[in-house]
Short mmCIF file of C-alpha atoms in Angstrom, two decimals:
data_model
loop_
_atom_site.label_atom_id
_atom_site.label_comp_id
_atom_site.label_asym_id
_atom_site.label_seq_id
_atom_site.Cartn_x
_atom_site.Cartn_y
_atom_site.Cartn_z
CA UNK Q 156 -1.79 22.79 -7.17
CA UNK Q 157 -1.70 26.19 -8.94
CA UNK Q 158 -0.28 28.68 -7.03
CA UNK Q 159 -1.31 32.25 -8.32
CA UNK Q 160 0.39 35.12 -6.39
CA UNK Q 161 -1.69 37.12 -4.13
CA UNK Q 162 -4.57 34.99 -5.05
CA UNK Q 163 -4.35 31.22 -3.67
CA UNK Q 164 -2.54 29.42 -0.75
CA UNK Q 165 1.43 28.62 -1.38
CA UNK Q 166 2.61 25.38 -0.96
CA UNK Q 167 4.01 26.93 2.91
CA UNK Q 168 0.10 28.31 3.65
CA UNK Q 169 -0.81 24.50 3.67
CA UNK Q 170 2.48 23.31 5.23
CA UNK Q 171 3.86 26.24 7.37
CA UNK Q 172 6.95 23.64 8.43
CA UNK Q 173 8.03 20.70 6.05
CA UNK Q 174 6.54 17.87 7.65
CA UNK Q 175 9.39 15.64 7.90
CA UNK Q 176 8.55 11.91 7.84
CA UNK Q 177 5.02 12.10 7.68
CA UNK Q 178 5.58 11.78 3.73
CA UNK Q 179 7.37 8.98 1.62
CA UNK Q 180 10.27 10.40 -0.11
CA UNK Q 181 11.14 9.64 -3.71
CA UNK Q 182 14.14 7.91 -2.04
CA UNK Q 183 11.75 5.77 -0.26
CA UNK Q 184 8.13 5.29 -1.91
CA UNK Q 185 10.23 5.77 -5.15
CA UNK Q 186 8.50 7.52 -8.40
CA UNK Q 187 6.97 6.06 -11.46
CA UNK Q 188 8.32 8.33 -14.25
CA UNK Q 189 5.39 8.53 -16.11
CA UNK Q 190 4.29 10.99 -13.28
CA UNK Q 191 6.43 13.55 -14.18
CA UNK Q 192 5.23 14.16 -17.54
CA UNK Q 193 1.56 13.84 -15.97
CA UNK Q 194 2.02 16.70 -13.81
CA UNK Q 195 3.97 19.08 -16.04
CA UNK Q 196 1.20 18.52 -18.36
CA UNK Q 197 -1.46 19.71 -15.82
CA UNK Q 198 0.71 22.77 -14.92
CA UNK Q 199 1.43 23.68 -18.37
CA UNK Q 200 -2.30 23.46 -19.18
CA UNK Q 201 -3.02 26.15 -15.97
CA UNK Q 202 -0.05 27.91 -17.21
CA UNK Q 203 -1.59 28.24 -20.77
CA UNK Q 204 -5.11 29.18 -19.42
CA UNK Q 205 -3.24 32.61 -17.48
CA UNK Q 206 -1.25 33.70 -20.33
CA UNK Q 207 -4.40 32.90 -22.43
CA UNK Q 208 -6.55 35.74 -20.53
CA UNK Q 209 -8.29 32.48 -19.13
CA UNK Q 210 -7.16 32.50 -15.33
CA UNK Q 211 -10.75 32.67 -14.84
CA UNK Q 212 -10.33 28.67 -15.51
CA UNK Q 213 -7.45 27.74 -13.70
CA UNK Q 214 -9.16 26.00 -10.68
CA UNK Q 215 -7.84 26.42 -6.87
CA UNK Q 216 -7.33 22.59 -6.10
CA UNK Q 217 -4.82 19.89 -4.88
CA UNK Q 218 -4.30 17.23 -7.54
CA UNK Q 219 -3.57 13.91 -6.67
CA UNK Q 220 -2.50 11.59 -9.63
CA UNK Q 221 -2.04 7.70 -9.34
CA UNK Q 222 -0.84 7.05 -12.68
CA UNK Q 223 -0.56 3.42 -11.35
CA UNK Q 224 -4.43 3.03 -11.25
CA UNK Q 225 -5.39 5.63 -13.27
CA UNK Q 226 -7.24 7.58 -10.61
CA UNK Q 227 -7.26 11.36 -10.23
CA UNK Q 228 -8.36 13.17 -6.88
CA UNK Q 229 -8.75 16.88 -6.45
CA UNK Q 230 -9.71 18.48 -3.44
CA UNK Q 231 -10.03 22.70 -3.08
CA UNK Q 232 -7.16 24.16 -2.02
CA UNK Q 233 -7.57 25.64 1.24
CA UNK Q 234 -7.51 29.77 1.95
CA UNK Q 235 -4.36 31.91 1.33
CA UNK Q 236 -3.28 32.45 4.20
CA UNK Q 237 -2.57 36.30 4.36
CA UNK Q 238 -0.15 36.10 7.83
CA UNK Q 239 1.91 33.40 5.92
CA UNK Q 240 5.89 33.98 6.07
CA UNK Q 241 6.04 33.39 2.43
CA UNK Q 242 3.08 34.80 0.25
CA UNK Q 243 2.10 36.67 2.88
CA UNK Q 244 4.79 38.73 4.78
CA UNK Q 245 7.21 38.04 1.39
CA UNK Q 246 9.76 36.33 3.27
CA UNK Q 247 11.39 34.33 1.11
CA UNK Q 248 14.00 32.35 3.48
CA UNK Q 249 14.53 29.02 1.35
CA UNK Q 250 15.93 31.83 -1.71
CA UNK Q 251 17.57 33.96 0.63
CA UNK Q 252 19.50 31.06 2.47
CA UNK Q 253 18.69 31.79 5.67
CA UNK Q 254 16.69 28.51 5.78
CA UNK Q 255 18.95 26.01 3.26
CA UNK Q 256 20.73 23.60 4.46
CA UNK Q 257 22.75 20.32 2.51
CA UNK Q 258 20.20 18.49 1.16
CA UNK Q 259 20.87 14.78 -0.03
CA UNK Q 260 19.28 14.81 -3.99
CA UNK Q 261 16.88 12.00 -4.44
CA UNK Q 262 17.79 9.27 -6.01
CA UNK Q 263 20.93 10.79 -7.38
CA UNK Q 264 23.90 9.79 -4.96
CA UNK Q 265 24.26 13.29 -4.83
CA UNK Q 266 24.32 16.42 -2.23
CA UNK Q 267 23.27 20.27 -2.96
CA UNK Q 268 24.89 22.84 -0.59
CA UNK Q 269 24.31 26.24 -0.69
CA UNK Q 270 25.72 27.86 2.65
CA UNK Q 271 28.20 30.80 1.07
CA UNK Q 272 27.31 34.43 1.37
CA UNK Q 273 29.51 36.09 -1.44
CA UNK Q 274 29.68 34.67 -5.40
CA UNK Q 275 33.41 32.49 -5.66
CA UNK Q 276 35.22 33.48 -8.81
CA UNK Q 277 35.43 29.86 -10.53
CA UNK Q 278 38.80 30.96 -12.66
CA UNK Q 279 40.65 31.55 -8.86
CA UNK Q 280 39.09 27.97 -7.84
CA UNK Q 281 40.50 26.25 -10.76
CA UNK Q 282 43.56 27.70 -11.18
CA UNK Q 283 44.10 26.07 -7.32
CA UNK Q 284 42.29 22.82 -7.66
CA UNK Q 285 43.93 22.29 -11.11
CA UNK Q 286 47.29 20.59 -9.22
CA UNK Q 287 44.56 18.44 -7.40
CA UNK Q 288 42.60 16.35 -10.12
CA UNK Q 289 40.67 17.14 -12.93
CA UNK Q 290 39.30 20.28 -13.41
CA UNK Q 291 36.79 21.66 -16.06
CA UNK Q 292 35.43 25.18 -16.04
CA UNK Q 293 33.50 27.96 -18.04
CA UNK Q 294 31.80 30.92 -16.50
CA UNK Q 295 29.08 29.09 -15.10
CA UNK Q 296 30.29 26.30 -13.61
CA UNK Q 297 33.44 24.67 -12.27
CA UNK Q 298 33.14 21.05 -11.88
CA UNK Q 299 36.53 18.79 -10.07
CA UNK Q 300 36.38 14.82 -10.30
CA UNK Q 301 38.22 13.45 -7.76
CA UNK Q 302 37.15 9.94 -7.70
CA UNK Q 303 34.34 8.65 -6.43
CA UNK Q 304 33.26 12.15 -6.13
CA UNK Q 305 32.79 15.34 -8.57
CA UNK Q 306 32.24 18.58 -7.45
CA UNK Q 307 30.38 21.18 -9.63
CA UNK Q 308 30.79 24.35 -7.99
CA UNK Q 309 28.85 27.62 -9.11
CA UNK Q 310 29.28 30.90 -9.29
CA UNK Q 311 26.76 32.10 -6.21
CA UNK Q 312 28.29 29.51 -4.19
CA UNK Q 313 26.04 26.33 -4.10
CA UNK Q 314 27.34 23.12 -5.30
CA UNK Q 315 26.52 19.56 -5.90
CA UNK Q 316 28.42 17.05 -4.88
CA UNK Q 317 27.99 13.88 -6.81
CA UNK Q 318 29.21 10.65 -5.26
CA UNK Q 319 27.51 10.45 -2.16
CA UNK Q 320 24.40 11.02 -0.32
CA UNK Q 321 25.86 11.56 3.00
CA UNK Q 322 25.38 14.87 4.31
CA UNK Q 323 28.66 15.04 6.69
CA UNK Q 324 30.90 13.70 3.57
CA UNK Q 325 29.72 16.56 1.23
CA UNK Q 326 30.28 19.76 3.35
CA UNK Q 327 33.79 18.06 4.46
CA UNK Q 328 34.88 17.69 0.78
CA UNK Q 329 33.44 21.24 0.14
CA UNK Q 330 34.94 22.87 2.77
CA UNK Q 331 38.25 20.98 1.98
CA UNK Q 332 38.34 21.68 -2.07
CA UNK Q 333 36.23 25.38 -2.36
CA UNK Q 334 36.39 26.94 1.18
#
């Protein structure tokens, strides 16, 4: 679904609250990886119409690709909705962490956090996990292996904890190694 600012629904205009459940997860339904590659080629395509001078083109639909059958569905995309938190009122609460919580990464054993306000100077943070276990660090990115888990840390805060899909088991090893 293209989503063209000020002109066509956001994702959040057709689903004001994540429907939780309703939906198989990649975790769950799992995800031929063929699909992938299908659907960045459609958005690259609507991408290359707008930079083109050919947004004219770029259709307002929902896409729904079965690469397993072959079939393709599209169905118009529904109104922008101009009262909606997001493209609406420019409330952007997923980027401005006021709505993120841990997330469990599908299908990679892993966990993204993101719940610090201020950035963490990663030279500090390895200079006090070095005594700890292995450390590794540039100005991008700390990351600490303590086995079965690694920790890459960042400089705004979030960080991905590798090793476990547990949601309880990530913040504790956070909280215990960054703060």
């Amino acid at each position: 679904m293209p989503v063209i600012p000020g002109v066509t629904a956001c994702l959040r205009c057709i689903y004001p609250e994540q429907p939780a459940g309703v939906q198989p997860t990649c975790e769950t339904g799992g995800v031929l990886n063929v699909i992938v590659s299908t659907v960045a080629s459609l958005q690259v395509a609507d991408a290359l119409k707008i930079l083109s001078g050919h947004g004219d083109l770029v259709r307002p639909r929902i896409t729904t690709v079965d690469v397993w059958d072959g079939g393709i569905r599209q169905i118009a995309s529904p109104p922008r909705d101009p009262d909606c938190p997001t493209c609406g009122r420019r409330e952007f609460s997923y980027l401005e962490r006021t709505a993120v919580a841990p997330v469990s990464l599908c299908g990679r054993n892993a966990v993204q956090i993101r719940d610090r306000e201020r950035p963490i100077d990663l030279l500090e943070l390895e200079a006090r996990l070095r005594p700890l276990g292995e450390v590794r660090a540039n100005v991008y990115a700390l990351r600490f292996f303590i086995p079965p888990y690694e920790l890459t840390v960042f400089p705004d805060g979030r960080a991905i904890v590798k090793g476990t899909s547990d949601l309880g088991v990530a913040r504790s090893l956070y909280t215990r190694y960054v703060g």
